[in-house]
Short mmCIF file of C-alpha atoms in Angstrom, two decimals:
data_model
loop_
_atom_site.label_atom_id
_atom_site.label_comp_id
_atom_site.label_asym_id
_atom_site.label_seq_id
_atom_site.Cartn_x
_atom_site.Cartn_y
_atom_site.Cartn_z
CA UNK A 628 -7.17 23.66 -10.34
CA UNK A 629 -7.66 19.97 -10.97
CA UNK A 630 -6.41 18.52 -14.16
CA UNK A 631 -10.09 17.74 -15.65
CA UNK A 632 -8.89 16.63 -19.02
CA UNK A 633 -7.59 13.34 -16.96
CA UNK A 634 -9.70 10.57 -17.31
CA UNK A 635 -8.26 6.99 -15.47
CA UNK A 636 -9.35 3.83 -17.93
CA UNK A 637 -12.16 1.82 -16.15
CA UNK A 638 -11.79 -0.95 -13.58
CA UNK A 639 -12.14 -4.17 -15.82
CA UNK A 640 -11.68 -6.56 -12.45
CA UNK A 641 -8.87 -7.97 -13.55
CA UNK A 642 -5.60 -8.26 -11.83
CA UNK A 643 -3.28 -5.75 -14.28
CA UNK A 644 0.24 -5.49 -14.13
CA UNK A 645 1.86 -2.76 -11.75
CA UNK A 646 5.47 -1.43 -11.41
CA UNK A 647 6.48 -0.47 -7.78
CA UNK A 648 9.40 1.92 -7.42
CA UNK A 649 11.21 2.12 -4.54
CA UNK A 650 12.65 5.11 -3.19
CA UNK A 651 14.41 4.00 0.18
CA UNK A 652 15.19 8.16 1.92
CA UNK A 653 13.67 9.67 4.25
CA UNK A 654 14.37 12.91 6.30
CA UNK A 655 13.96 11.23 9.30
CA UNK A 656 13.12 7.87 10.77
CA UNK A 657 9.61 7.59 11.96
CA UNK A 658 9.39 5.84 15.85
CA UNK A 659 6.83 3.30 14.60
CA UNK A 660 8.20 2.86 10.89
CA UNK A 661 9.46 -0.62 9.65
CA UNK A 662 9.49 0.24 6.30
CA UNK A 663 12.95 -0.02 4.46
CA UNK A 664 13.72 3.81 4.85
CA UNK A 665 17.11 5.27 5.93
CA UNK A 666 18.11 8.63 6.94
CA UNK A 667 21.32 9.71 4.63
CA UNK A 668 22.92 13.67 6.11
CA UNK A 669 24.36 14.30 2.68
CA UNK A 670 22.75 14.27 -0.49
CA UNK A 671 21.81 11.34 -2.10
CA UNK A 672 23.14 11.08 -5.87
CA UNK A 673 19.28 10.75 -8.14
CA UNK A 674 20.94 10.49 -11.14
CA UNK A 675 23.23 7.82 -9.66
CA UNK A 676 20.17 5.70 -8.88
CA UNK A 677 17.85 6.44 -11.62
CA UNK A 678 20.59 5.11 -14.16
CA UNK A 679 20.61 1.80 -11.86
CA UNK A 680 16.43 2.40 -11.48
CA UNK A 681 16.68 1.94 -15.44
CA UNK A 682 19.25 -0.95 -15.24
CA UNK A 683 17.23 -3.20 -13.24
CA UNK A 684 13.86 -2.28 -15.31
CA UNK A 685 15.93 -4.09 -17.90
CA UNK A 686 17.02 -6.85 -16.35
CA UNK A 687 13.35 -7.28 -14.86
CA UNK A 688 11.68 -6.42 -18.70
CA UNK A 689 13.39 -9.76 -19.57
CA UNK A 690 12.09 -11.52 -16.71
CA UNK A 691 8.12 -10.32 -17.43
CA UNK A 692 8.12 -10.45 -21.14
CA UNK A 693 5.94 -7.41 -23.01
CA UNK A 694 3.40 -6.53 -20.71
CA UNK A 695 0.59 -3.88 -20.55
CA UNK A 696 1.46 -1.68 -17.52
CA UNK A 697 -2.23 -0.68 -15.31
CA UNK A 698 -0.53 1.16 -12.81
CA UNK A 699 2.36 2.71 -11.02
CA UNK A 700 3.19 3.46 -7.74
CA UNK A 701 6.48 5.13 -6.15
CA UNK A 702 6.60 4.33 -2.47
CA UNK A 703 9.11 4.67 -0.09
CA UNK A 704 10.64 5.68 1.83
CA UNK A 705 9.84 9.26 1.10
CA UNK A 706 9.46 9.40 -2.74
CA UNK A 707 8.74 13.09 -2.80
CA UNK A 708 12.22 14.03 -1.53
CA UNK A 709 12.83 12.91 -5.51
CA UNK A 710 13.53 16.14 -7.79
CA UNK A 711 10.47 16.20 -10.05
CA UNK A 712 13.46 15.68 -13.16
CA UNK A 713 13.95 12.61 -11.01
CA UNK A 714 10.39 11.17 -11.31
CA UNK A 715 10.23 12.40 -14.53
CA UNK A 716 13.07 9.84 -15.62
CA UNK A 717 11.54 7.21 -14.23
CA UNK A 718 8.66 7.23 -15.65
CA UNK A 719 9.84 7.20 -19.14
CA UNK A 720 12.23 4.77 -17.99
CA UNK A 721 8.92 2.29 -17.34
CA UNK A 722 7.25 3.63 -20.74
CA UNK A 723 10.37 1.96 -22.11
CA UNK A 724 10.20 -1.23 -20.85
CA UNK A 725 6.57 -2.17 -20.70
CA UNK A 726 3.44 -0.03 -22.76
CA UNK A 727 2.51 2.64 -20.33
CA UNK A 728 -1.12 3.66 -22.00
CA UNK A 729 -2.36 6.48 -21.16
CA UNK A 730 -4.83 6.71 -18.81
CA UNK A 731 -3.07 4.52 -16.14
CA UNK A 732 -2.91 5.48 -12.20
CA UNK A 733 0.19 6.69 -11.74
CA UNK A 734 0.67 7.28 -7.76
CA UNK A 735 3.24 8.68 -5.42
CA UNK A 736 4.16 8.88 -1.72
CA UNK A 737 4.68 12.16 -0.51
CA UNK A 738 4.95 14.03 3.10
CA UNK A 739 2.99 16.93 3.74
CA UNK A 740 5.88 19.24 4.54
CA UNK A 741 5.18 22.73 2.82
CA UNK A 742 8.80 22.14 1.08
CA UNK A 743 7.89 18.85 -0.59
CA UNK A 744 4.26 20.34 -1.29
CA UNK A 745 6.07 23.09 -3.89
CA UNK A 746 7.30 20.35 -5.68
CA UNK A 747 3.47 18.82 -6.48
CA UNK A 748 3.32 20.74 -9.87
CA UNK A 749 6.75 18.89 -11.01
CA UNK A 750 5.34 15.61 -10.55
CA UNK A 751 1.99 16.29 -11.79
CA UNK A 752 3.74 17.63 -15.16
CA UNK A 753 5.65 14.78 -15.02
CA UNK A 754 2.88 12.44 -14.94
CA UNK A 755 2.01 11.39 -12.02
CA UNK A 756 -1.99 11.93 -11.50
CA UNK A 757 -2.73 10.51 -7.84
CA UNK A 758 -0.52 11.19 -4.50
CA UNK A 759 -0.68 9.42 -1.37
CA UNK A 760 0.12 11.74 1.88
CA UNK A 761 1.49 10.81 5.04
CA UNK A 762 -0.94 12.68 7.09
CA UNK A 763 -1.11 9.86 9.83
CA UNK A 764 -2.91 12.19 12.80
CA UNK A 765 -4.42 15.77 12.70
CA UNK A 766 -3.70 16.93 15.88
CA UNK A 767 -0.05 18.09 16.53
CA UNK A 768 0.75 16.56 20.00
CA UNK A 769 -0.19 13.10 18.57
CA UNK A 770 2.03 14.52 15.07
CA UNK A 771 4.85 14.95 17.52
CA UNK A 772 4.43 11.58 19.29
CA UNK A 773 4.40 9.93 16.02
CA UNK A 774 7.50 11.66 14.95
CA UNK A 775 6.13 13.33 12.12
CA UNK A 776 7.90 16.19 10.73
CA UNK A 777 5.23 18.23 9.52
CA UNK A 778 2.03 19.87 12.29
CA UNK A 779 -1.55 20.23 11.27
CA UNK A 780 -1.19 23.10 9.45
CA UNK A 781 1.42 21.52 7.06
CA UNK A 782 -1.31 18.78 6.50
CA UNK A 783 -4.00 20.85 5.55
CA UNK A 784 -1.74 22.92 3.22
CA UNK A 785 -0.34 19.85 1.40
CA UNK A 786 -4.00 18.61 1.33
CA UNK A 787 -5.27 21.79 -0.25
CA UNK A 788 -2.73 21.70 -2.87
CA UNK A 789 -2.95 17.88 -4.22
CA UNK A 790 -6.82 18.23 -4.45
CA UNK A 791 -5.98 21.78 -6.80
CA UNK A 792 -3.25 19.66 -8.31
CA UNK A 793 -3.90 16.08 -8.74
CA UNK A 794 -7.16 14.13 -10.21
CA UNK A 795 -7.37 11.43 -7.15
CA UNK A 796 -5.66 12.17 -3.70
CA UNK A 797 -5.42 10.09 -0.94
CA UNK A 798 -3.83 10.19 2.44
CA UNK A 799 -3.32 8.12 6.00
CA UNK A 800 -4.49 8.05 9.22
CA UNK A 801 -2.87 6.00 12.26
CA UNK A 802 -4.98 5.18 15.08
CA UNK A 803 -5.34 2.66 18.29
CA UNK A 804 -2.89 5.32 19.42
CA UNK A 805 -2.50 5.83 22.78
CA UNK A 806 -5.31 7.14 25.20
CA UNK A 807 -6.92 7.56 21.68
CA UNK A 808 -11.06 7.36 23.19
CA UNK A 809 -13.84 6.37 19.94
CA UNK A 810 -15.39 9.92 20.46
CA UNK A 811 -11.84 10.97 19.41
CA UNK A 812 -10.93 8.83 16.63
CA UNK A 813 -14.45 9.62 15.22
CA UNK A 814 -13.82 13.54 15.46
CA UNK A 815 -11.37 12.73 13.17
CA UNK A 816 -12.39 11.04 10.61
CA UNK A 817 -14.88 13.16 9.89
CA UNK A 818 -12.26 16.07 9.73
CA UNK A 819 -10.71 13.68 7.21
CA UNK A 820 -13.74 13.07 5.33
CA UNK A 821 -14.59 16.62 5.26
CA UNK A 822 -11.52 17.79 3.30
CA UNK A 823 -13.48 16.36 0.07
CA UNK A 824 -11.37 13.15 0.35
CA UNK A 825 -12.23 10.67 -1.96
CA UNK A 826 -10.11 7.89 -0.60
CA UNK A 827 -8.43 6.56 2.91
CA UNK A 828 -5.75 4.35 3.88
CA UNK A 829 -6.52 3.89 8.03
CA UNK A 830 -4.18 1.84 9.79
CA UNK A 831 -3.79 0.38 13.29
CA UNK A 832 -0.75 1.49 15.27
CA UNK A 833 1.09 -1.84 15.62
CA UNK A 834 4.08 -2.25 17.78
CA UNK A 835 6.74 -3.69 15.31
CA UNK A 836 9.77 -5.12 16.39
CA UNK A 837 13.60 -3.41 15.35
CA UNK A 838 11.28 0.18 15.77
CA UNK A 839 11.96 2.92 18.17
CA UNK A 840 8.45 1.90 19.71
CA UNK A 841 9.54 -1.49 20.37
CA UNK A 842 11.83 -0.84 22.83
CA UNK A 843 9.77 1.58 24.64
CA UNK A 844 6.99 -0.69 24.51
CA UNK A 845 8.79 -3.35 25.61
CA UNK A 846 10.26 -1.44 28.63
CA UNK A 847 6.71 -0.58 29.47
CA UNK A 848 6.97 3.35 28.59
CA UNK A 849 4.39 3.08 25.72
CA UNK A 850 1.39 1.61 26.49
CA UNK A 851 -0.76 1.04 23.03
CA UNK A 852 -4.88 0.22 23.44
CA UNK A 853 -5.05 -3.55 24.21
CA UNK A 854 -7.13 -5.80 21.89
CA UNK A 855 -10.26 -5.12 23.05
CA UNK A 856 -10.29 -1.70 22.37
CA UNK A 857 -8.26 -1.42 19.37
CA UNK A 858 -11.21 -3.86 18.27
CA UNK A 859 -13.56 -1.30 19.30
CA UNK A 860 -11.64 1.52 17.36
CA UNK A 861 -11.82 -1.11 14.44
CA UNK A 862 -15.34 -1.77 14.03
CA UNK A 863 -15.86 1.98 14.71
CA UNK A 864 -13.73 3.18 11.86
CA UNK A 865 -16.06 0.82 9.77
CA UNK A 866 -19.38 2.13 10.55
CA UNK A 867 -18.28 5.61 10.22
CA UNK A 868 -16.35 5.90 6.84
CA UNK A 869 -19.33 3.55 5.39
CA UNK A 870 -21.58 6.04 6.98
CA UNK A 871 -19.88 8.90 5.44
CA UNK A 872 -19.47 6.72 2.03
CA UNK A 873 -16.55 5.92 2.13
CA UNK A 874 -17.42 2.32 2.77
CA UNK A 875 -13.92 -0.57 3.31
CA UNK A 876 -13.34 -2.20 0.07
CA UNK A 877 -9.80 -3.87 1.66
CA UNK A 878 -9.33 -4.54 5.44
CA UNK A 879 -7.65 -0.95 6.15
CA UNK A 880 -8.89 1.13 2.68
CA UNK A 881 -12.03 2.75 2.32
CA UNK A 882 -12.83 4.54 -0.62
CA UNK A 883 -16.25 6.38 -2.74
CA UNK A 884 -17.43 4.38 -5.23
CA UNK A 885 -14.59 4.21 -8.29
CA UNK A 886 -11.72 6.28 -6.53
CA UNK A 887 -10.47 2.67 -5.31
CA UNK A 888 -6.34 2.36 -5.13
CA UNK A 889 -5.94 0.25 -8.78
CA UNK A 890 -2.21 -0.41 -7.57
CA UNK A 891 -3.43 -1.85 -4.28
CA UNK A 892 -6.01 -3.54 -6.01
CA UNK A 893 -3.18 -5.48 -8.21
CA UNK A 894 -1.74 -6.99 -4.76
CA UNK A 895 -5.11 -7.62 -3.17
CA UNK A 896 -6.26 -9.43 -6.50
CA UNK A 897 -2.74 -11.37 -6.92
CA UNK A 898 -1.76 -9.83 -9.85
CA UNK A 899 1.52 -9.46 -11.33
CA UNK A 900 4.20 -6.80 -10.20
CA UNK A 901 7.78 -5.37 -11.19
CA UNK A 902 9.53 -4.55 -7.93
CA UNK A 903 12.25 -2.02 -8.59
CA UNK A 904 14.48 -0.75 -6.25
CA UNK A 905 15.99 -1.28 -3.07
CA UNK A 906 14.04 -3.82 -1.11
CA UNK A 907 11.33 -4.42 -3.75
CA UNK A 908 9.17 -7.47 -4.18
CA UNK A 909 7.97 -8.72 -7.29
CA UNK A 910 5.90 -11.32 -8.84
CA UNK A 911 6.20 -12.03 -12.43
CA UNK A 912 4.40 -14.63 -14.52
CA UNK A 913 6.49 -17.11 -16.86
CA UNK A 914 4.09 -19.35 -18.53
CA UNK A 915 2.34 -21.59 -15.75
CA UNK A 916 5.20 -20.43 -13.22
CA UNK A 917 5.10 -17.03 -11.25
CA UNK A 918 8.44 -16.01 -9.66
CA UNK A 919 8.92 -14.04 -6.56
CA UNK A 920 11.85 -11.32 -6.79
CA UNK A 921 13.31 -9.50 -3.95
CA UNK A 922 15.81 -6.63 -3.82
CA UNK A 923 18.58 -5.71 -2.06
CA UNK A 924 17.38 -3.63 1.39
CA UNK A 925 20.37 -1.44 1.69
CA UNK A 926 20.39 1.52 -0.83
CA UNK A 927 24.15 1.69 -1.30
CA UNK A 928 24.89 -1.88 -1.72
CA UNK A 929 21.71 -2.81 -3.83
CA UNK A 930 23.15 0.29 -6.20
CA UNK A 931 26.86 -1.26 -5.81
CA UNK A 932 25.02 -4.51 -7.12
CA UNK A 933 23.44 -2.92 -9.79
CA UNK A 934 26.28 -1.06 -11.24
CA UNK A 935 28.26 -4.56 -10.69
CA UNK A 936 25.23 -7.12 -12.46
CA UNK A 937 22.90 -5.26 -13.92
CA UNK A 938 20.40 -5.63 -11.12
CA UNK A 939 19.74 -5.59 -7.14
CA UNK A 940 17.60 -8.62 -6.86
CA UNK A 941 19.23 -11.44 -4.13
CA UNK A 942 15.65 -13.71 -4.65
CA UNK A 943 14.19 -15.43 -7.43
CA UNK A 944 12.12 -17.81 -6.06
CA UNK A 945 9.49 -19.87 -8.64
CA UNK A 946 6.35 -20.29 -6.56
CA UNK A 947 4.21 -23.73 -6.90
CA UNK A 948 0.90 -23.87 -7.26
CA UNK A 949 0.16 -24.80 -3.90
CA UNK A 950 2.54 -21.75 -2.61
CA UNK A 951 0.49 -19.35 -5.56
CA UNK A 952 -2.76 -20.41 -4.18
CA UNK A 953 -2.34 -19.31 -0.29
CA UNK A 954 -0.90 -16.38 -1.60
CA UNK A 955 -3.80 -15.74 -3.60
CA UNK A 956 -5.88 -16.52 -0.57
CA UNK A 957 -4.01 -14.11 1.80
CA UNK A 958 -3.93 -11.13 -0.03
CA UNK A 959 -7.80 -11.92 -2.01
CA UNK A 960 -9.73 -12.46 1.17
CA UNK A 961 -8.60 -8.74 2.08
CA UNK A 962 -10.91 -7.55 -0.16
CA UNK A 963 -14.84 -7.03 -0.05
CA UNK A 964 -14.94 -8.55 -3.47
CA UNK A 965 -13.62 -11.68 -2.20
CA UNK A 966 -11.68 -14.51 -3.92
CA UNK A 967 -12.24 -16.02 -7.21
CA UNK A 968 -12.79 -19.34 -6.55
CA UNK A 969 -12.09 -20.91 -9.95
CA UNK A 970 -8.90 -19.34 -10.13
CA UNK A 971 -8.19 -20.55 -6.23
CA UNK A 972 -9.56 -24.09 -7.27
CA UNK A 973 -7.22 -24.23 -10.72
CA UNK A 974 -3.90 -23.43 -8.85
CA UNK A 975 -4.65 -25.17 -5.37
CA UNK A 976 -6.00 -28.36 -7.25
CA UNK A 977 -8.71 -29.01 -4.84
CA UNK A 978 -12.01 -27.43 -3.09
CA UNK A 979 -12.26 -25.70 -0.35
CA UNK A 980 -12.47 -28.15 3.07
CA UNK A 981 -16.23 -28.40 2.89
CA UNK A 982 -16.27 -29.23 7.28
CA UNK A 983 -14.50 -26.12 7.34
CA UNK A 984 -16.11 -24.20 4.79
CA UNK A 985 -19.21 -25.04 7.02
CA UNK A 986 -18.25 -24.21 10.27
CA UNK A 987 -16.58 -20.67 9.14
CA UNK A 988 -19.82 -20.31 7.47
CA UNK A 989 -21.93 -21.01 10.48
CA UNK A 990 -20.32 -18.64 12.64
CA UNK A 991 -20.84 -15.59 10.66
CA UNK A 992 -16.61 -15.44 9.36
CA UNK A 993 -16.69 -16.11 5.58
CA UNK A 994 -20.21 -16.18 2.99
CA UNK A 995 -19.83 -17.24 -0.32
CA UNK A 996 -20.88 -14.57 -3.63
CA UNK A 997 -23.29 -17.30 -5.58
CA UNK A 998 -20.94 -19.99 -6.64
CA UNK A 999 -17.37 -18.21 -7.86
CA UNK A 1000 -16.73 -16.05 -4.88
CA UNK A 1001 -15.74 -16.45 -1.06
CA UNK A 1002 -15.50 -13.24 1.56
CA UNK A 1003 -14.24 -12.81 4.64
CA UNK A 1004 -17.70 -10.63 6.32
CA UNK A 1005 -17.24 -7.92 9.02
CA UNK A 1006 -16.78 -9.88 11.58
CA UNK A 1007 -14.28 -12.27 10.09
CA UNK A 1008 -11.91 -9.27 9.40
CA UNK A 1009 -11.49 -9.18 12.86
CA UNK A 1010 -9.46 -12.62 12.88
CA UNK A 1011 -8.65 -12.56 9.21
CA UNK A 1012 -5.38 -15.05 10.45
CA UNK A 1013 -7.21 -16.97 11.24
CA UNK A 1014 -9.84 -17.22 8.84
CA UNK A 1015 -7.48 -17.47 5.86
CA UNK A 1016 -5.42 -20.29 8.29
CA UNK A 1017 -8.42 -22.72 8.27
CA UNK A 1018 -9.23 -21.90 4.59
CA UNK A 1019 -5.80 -22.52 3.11
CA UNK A 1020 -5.12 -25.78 5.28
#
């Protein structure tokens, strides 16, 4: 059953402190998938990389100072091809190097194959209290097409067992797949919602380039929605899981009331981050400076690296204001909540464009929150580019 003794601190509003893990395996590379995930045929040596995983939590420790650690999340990749004993390490590992209170949201990536699903217990005794599942489609043929390893029933298994298991679940949903009708898509999601979900991440199928789907797409053997309709599928997925109350509190998460992703929430809100692992991103606040950190992509060199320095990071970039400020704007105007506008105004230096305020206003794309917030509406979500173009110009 559900561990009820686990109760997650409140949502203060504020942007926290996260650690992302990355865990770059997978079983098998996923047509659409630009992630940095690569397919090893021989075992991959965990201890190996949690003692560099703890290396380059030191190195980043001295970067960040003491800090108060709000969430976790293990992403991948496919972190739940990680032994449990794995997890387990690195978890203490961040309770090491930052204080890890208890109470925290402590999240990991898993795929609902009924061999990684055994494991759940492990890494709920290890500590991790919310898992993310990469359901993407719950119909086989359109399983297969996506070239997931699991079928339906392997979903709804997996499913089953985090909600016994874990306190929050979540999992995702592709669509704007193809010859995917809104009757469809909305038969869906309501089989999604029905499975007591509390939270989902719904993304559009996007054609990315360096995938398997690029090439076929680009040799005119996939044919994906054009933007009208994936538009249409948009707005639909909207009115449904708000319907259902699961209402969009970020462009492609939707969420009841309080089960909102706190890790996400940390991006969207431009809060700090330790990136560890191969391919990582950071951001890490030194006094009035933030730096951005990036990893090493390639799992075998960025643990040659490690071993070598101490740590995998090939970026350390100090952002200025002006940089901090559009990146606040980006990733803020995501969210229903909006921006803060003070803390926009202190990095950027300036106001808003008032002409352009005006005219984004006008047309329905942006409304302001009383004085200290700006939103991007329904509508404006649609060309969120642009919006956040004209804004940060």
């Amino acid at each position: 059953m559900t561990d009820r003794s686990f109760t997650l601190l409140p949502d203060t509003g504020e942007p926290g402190f996260g650690v992302y893990v990355h865990w770059p395996f997978c079983a098998a590379k996923c047509p659409y998938c630009d992630f940095n995930s690569h397919v090893r045929h021989q075992p991959v040596d965990q201890a190996r990389f949690v003692s560099a995983f703890l290396a380059e939590m030191k190195a980043i420790r001295a970067l960040s100072g003491p800090k108060t650690v709000t969430s976790v999340f293990m992403g991948g990749g496919t972190p739940s091809l990680m032994d449990p004993a794995t997890v387990g390490a690195i978890l203490d590992g961040i309770a090491a190097n930052w204080h890890m209170p208890d109470g925290i949201e402590i999240t990991m990536e898993a795929n609902p194959s009924s061999v990684e699903a055994t494991r759940f217990h492990g890494y709920r005794a290890a500590g991790v209290n919310r898992v993310s599942l990469g359901v993407q489609a719950l119909n086989d043929p359109d399983l297969r097409f996506l070239g997931r390893l699991h079928d339906v029933a392997d979903a709804l298994k997996a499913i089953r067992l985090a909600r016994e298991i874990f306190p929050r679940m979540s999992f995702d949903l592709i669509y704007a797949r193809p010859n995917q009708t809104v009757e469809g898509w909305e038969r869906e999601l309501k089989e999604a919602m029905s499975y007591a979900v509390d939270h989902l991440s719904l993304y559009q199928l996007t054609i990315e380039e360096g995938t398997a789907f690029y090439g076929l797409h680009k040799a005119g053997k996939l044919i994906v929605p054009d933007d009208e309709h994936a538009a249409t599928l948009y707005e639909a997925t909207q009115e449904i899981t708000a319907r259902e109350g699961l209402p969009a509190y970020e462009v492609s998460n939707h969420a009841r009331p309080g089960a909102e992703s706190r890790h996400n929430l940390t991006y969207w809100r431009y809060g700090d981050y330790a990136g560890v692992g191969p391919g990582a991103h950071g951001r890490l606040t030194q006094g009035r400076t933030k730096i951005a950190t990036v990893a090493e992509r390639h799992p075998e060199t960025w643990l040659s690296a490690v071993e070598q320095n101490g740590h995998g990071m090939i970026e350390r970039e100090e952002l200025d204001h002006e940089a901090q400020a559009d990146e606040l704007l980006l990733m803020g105007l995501r969210l229903r909540e909006g921006v803060d506008l003070a803390r926009w105004q202190q990095l950027s230096g300036r106001d808003p464009d008032p002409d352009k305020e005006q005219f984004l206003l006008e047309q329905g794309f942006i409304e302001r929150l009383g004085n200290s917030r700006l939103r991007v509406t329904p509508t404006g979500m649609l060309i969120l580019n642009a919006v956040v173009a004209d804004l940060a110009c």
